PDB file of C-alpha atoms and ligand atoms in Angstrom:
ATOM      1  CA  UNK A   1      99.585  87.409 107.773  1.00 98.00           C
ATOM      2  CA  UNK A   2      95.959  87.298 106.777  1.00 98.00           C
ATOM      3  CA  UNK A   3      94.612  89.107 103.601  1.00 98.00           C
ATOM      4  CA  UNK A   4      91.038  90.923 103.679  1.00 98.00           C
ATOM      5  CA  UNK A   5      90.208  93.181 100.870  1.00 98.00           C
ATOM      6  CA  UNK A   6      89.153  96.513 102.038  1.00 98.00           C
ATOM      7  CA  UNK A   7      85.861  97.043  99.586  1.00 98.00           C
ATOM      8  CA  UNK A   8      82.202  96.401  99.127  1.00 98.00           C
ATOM      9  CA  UNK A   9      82.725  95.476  95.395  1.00 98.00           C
ATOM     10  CA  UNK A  10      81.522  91.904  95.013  1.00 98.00           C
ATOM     11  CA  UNK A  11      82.709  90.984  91.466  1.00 98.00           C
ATOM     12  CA  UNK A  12      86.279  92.556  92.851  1.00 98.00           C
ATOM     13  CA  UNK A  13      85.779  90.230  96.145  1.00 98.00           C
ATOM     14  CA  UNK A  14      84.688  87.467  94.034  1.00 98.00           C
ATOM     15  CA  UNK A  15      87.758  87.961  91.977  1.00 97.00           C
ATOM     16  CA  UNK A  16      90.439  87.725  94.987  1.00 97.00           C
ATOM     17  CA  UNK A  17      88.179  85.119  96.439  1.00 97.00           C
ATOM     18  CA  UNK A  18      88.643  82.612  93.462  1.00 97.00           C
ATOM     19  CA  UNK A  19      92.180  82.968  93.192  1.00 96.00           C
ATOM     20  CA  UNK A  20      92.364  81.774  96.983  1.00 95.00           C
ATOM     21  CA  UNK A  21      94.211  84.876  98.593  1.00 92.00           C
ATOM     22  CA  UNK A  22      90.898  86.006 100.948  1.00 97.00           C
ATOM     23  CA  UNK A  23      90.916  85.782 104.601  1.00 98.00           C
ATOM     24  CA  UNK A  24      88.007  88.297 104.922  1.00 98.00           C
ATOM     25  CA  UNK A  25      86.877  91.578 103.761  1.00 98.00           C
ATOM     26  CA  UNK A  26      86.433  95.519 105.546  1.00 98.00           C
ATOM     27  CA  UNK A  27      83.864  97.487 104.808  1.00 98.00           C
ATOM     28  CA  UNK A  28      83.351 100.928 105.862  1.00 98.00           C
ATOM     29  CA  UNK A  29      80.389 103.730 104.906  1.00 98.00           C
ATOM     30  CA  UNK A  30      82.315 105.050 102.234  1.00 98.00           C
ATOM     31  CA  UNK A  31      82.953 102.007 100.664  1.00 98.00           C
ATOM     32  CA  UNK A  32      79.277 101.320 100.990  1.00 98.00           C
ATOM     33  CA  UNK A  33      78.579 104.350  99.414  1.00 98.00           C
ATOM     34  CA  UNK A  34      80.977 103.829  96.932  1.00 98.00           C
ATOM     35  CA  UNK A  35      79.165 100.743  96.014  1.00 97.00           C
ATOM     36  CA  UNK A  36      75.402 102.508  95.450  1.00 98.00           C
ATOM     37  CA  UNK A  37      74.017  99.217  97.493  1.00 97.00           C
ATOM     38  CA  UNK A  38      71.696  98.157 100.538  1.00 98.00           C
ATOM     39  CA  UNK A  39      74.398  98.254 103.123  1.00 98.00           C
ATOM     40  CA  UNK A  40      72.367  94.835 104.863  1.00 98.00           C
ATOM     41  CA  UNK A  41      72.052  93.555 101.043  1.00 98.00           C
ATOM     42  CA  UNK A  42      75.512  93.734  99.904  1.00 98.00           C
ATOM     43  CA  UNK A  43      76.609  92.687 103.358  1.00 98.00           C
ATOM     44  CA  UNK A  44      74.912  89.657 102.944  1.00 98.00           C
ATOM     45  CA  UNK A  45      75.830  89.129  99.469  1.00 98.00           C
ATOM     46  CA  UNK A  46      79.509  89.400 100.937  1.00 98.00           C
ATOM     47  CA  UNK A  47      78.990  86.937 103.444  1.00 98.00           C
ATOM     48  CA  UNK A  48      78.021  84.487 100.735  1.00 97.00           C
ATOM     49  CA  UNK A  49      81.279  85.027  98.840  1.00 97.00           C
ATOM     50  CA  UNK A  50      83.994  85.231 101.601  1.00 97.00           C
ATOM     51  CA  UNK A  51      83.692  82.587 104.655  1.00 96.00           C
ATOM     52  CA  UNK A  52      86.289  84.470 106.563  1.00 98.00           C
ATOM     53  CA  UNK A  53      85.621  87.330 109.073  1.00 98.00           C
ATOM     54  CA  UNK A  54      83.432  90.088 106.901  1.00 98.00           C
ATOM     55  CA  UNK A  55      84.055  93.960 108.837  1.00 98.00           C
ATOM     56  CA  UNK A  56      80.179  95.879 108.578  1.00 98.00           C
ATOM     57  CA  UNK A  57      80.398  99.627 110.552  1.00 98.00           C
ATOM     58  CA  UNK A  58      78.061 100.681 112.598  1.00 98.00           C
ATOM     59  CA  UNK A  59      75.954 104.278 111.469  1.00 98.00           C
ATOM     60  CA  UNK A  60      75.091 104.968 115.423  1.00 98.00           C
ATOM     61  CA  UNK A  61      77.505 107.010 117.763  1.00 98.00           C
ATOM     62  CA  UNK A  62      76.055 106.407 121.098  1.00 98.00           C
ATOM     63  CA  UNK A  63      76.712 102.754 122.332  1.00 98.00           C
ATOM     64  CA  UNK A  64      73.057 101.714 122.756  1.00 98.00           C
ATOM     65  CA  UNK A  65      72.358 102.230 119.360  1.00 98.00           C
ATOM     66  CA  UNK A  66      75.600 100.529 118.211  1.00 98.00           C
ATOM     67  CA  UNK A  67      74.652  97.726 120.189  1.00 98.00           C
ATOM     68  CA  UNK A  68      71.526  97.304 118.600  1.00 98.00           C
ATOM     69  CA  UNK A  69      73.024  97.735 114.673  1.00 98.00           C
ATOM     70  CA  UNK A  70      75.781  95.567 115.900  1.00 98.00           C
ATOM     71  CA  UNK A  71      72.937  92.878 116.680  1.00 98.00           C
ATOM     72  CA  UNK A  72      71.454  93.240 113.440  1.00 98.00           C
ATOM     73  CA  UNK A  73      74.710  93.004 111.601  1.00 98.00           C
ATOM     74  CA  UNK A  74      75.915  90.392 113.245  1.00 98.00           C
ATOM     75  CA  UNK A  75      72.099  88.603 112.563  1.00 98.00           C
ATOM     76  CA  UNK A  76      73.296  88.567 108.581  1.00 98.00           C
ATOM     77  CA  UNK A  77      76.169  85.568 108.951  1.00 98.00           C
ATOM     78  CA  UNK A  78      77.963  83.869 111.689  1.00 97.00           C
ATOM     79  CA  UNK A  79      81.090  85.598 109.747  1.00 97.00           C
ATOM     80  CA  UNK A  80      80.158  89.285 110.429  1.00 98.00           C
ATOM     81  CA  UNK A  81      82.579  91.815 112.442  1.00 98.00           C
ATOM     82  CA  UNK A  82      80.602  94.696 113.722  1.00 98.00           C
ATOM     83  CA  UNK A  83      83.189  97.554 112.906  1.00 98.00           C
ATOM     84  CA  UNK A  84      82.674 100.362 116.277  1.00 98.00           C
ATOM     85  CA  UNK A  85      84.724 103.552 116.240  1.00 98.00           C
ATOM     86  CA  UNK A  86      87.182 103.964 118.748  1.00 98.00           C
ATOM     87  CA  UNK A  87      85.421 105.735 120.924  1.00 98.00           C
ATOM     88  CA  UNK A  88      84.216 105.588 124.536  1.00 98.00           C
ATOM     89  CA  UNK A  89      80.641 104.841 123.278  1.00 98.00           C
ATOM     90  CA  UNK A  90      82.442 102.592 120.723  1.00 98.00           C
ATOM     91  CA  UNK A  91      84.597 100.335 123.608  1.00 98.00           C
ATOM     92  CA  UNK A  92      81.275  99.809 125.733  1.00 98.00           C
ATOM     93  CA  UNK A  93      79.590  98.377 122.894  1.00 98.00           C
ATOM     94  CA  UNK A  94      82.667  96.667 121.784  1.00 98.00           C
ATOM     95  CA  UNK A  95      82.352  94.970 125.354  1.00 98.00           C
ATOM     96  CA  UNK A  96      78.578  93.811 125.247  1.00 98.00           C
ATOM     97  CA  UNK A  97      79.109  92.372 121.823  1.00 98.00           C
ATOM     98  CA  UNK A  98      82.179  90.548 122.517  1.00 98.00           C
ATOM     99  CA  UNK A  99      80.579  89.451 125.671  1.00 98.00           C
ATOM    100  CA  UNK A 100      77.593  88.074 123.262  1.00 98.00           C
ATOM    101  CA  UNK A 101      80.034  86.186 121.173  1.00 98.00           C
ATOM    102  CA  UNK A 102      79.898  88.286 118.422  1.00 98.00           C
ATOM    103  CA  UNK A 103      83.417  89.491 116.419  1.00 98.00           C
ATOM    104  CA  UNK A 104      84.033  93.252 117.188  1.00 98.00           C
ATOM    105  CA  UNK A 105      86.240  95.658 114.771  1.00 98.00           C
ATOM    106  CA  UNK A 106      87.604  98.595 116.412  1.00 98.00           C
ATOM    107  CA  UNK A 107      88.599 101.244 113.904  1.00 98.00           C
ATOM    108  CA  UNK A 108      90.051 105.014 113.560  1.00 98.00           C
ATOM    109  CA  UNK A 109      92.509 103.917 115.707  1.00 98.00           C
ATOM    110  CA  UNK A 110      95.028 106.558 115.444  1.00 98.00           C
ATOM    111  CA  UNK A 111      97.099 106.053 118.827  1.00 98.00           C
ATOM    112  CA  UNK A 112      98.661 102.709 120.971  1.00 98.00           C
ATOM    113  CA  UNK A 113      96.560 103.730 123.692  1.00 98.00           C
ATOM    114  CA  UNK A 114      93.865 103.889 121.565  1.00 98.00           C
ATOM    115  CA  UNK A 115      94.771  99.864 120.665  1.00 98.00           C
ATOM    116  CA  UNK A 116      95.315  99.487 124.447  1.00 98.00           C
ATOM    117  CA  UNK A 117      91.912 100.039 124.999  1.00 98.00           C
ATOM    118  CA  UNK A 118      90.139  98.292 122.482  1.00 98.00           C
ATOM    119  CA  UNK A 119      92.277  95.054 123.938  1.00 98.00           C
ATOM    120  CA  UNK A 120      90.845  95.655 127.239  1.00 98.00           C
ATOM    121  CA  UNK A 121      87.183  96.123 125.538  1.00 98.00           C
ATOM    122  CA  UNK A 122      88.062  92.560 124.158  1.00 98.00           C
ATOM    123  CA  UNK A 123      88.353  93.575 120.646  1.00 98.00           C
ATOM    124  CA  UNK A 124      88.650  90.815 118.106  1.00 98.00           C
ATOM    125  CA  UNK A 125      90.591  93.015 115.595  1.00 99.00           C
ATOM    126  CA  UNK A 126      91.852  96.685 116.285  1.00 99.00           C
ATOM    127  CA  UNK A 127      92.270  98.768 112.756  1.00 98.00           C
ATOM    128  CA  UNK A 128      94.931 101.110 113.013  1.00 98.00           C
ATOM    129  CA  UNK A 129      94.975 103.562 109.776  1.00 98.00           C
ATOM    130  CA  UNK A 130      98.263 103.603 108.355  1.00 98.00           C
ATOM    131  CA  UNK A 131      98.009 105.938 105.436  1.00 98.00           C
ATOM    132  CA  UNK A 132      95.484 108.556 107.087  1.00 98.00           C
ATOM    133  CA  UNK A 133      98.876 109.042 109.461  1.00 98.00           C
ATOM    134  CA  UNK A 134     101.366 108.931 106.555  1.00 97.00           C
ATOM    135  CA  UNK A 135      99.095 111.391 105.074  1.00 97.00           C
ATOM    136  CA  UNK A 136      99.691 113.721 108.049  1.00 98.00           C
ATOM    137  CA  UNK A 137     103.035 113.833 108.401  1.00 97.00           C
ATOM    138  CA  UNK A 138     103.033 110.780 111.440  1.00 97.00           C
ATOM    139  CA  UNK A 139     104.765 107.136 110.193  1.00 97.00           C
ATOM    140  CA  UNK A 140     101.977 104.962 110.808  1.00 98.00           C
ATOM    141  CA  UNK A 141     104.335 101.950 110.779  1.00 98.00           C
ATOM    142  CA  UNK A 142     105.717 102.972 113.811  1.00 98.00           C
ATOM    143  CA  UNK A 143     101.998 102.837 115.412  1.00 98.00           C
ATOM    144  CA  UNK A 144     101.496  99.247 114.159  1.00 98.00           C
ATOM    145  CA  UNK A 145     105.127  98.447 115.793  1.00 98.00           C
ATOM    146  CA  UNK A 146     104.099  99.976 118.920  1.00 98.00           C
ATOM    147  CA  UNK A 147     100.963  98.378 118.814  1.00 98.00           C
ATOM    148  CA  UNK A 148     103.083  95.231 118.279  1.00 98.00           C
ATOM    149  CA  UNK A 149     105.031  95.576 121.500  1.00 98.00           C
ATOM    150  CA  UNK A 150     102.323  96.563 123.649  1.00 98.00           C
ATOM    151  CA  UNK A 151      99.911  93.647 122.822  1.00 98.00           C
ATOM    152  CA  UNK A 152     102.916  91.020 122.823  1.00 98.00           C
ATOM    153  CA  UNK A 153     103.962  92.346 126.268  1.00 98.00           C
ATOM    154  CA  UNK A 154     100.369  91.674 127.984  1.00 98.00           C
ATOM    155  CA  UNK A 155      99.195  88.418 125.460  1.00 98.00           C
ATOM    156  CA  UNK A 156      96.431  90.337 124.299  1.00 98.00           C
ATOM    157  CA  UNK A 157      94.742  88.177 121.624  1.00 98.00           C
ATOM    158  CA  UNK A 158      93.514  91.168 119.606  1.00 98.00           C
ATOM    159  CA  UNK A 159      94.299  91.140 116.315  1.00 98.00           C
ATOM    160  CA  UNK A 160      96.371  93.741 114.811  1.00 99.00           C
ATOM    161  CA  UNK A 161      94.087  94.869 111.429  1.00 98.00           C
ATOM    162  CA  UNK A 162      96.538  97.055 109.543  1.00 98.00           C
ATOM    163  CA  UNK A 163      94.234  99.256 107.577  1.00 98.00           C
ATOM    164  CA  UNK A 164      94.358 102.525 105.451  1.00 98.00           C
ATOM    165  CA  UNK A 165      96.883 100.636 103.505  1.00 98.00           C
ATOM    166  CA  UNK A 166      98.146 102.408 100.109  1.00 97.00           C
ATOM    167  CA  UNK A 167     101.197 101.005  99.035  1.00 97.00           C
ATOM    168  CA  UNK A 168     102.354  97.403  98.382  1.00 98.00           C
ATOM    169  CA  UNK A 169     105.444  98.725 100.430  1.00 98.00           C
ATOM    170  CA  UNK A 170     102.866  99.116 103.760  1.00 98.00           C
ATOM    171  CA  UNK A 171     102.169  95.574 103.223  1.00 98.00           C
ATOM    172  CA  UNK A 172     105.710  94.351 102.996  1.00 98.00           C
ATOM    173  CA  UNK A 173     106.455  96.401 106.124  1.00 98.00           C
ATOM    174  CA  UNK A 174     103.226  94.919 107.984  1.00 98.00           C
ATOM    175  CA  UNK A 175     104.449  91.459 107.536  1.00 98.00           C
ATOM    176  CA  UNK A 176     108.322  92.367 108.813  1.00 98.00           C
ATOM    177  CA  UNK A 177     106.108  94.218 111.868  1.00 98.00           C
ATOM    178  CA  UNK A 178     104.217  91.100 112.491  1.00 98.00           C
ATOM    179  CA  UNK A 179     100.543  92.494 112.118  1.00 98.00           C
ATOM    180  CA  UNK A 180      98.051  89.801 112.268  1.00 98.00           C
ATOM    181  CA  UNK A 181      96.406  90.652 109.308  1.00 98.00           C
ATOM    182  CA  UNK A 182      96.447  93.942 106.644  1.00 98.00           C
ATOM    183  CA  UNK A 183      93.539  95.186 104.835  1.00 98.00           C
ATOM    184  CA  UNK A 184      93.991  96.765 101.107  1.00 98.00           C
ATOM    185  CA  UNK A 185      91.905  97.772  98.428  1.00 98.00           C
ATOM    186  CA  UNK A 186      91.886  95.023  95.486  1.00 98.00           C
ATOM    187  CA  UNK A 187      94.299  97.105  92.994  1.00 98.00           C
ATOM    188  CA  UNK A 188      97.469  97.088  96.213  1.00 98.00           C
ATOM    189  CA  UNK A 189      96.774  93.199  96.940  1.00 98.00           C
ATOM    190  CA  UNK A 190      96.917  92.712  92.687  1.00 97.00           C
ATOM    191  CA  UNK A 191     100.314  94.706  92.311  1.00 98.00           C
ATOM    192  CA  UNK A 192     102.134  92.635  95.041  1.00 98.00           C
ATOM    193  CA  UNK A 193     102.554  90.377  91.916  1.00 97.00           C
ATOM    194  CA  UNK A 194     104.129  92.627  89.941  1.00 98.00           C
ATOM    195  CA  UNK A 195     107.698  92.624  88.961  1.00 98.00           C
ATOM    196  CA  UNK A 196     109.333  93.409  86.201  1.00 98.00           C
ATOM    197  CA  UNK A 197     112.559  90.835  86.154  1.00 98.00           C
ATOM    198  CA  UNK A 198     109.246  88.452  86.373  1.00 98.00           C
ATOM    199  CA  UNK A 199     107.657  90.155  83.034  1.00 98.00           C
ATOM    200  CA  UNK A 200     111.254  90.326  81.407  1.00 98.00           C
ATOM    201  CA  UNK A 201     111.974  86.713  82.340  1.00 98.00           C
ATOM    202  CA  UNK A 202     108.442  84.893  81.142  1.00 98.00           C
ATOM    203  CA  UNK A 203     109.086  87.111  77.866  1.00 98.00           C
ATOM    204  CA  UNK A 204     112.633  85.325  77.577  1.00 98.00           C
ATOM    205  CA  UNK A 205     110.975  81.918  78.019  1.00 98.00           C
ATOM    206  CA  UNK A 206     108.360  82.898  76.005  1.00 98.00           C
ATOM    207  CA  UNK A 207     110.224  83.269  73.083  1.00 98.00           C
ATOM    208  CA  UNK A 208     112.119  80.332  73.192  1.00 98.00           C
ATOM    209  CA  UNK A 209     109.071  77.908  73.639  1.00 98.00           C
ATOM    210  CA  UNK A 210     108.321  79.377  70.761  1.00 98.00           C
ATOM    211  CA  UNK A 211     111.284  78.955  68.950  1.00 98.00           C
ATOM    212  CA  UNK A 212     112.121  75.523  69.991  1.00 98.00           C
ATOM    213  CA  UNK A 213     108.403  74.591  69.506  1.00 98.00           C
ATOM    214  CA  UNK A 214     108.865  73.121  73.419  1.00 98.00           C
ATOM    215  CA  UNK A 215     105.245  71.645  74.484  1.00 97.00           C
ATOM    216  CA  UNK A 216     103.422  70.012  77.104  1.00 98.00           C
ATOM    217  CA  UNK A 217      99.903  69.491  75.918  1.00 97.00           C
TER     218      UNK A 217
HETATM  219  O1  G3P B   1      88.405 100.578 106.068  1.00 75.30           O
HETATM  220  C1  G3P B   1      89.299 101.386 106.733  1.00 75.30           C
HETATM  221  C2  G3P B   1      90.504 101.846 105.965  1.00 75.30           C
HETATM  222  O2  G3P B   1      91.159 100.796 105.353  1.00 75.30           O
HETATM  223  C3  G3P B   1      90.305 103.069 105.143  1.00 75.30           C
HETATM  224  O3  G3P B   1      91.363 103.347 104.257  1.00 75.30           O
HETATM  225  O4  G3P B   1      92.332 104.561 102.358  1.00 75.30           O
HETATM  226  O5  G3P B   1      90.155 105.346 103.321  1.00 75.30           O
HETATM  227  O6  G3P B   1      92.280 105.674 104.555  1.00 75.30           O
HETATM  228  P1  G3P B   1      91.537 104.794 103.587  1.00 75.30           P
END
């Protein structure tokens, strides 16, 4: 499963980046606005960092325009996802820029038939929101499993983009699912290190490297 980091914070995507678990990074316009920048700037900045697929959303809601600020995105790096809404504007735009070779993120994807569609608009990744479900009483794991079956019954090449992930639990269940890749702010992806047998056990061997004086260097 591949790892993008679900943020516009470039010392937190520089972070992840250096300790080699980046595949890409999702950006959205609240994470943009989160990060007080130049949406094209940091964008670019981004682009420089990560060499995997970098998600930039749209602002327009009619596919014309969408098409247009997809071309511009997409203008920044050979790397950049235009990131469409799910959305009948949002598929026909998803079509002309997949048509132009450009990498096309569906997102709010709330349904399977919602995912159906984007695979038919030849969507390179479709974002289903996994915790904006959970947070509504639906189990947004069982979307990414449907989502699963569906696109493993036809060969769709779509990528499954788990997103609206809030619990290092959602990723663990992603993986069992088989989603192609899951998205995660930078604190979730941290905290799949934790555990504490593994805190308990380096303090055991702590001590007695210290006690037996044990060294390497
Ligand atoms: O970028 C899309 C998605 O990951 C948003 O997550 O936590 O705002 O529901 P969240």
């Amino acid at each position: 499963m591949k790892f993008f980091v679900d943020t516009a914070d470039v010392d937190a995507i520089r972070e992840l980046n250096d300790l080699g678990l980046l595949d890409g990074v999702t950006t959205n316009p609240s994470l943009i606005k989160k990060s007080g920048r130049n949406i094209i700037e940091v964008t670019k900045e981004i682009c420089e960092i990560v060499s995997g697929p970098v998600s930039a959303e749209v602002t327009a809601t009619d596919a014309a325009d969408m098409i247009a600020e997809g071309r511009k995105l997409a203008k920044i790096s050979g790397n950049i996802a235009v990131k469409v809404p799910l959305t009948l504007d949002g598929l026909k735009a998803c079509k002309t820029l997949t048509d132009e070779g450009t990498m096309v993120n569906v997102t709010l994807c709330f349904s399977a038939n919602q995912a159906l569609l984007a695979a038919k608009a030849g969507a390179t990744f479709i974002s289903p929101f996994i915790g904006r479900l959970d947070d509504n009483s639906y189990d947004g794991l069982d979307l990414i499993q449907d989502i699963r079956t569906i696109y493993d019954n036809y060969g769709f090449e779509t990528q499954i983009l788990a997103a609206s992930i809030r619990t290092v639990n959602h990723v663990k269940d992603c993986a069992l699912i088989g989603a192609d890749v899951m998205t995660a702010p930078p604190a979730v992806i941290k905290a799949l290190a934790n555990h504490v047998l593994t805190d308990k056990g380096l303090d055991a061997f702590l001590e007695d490297i210290k006690s037996a004086g044990i060294k390497i260097l």
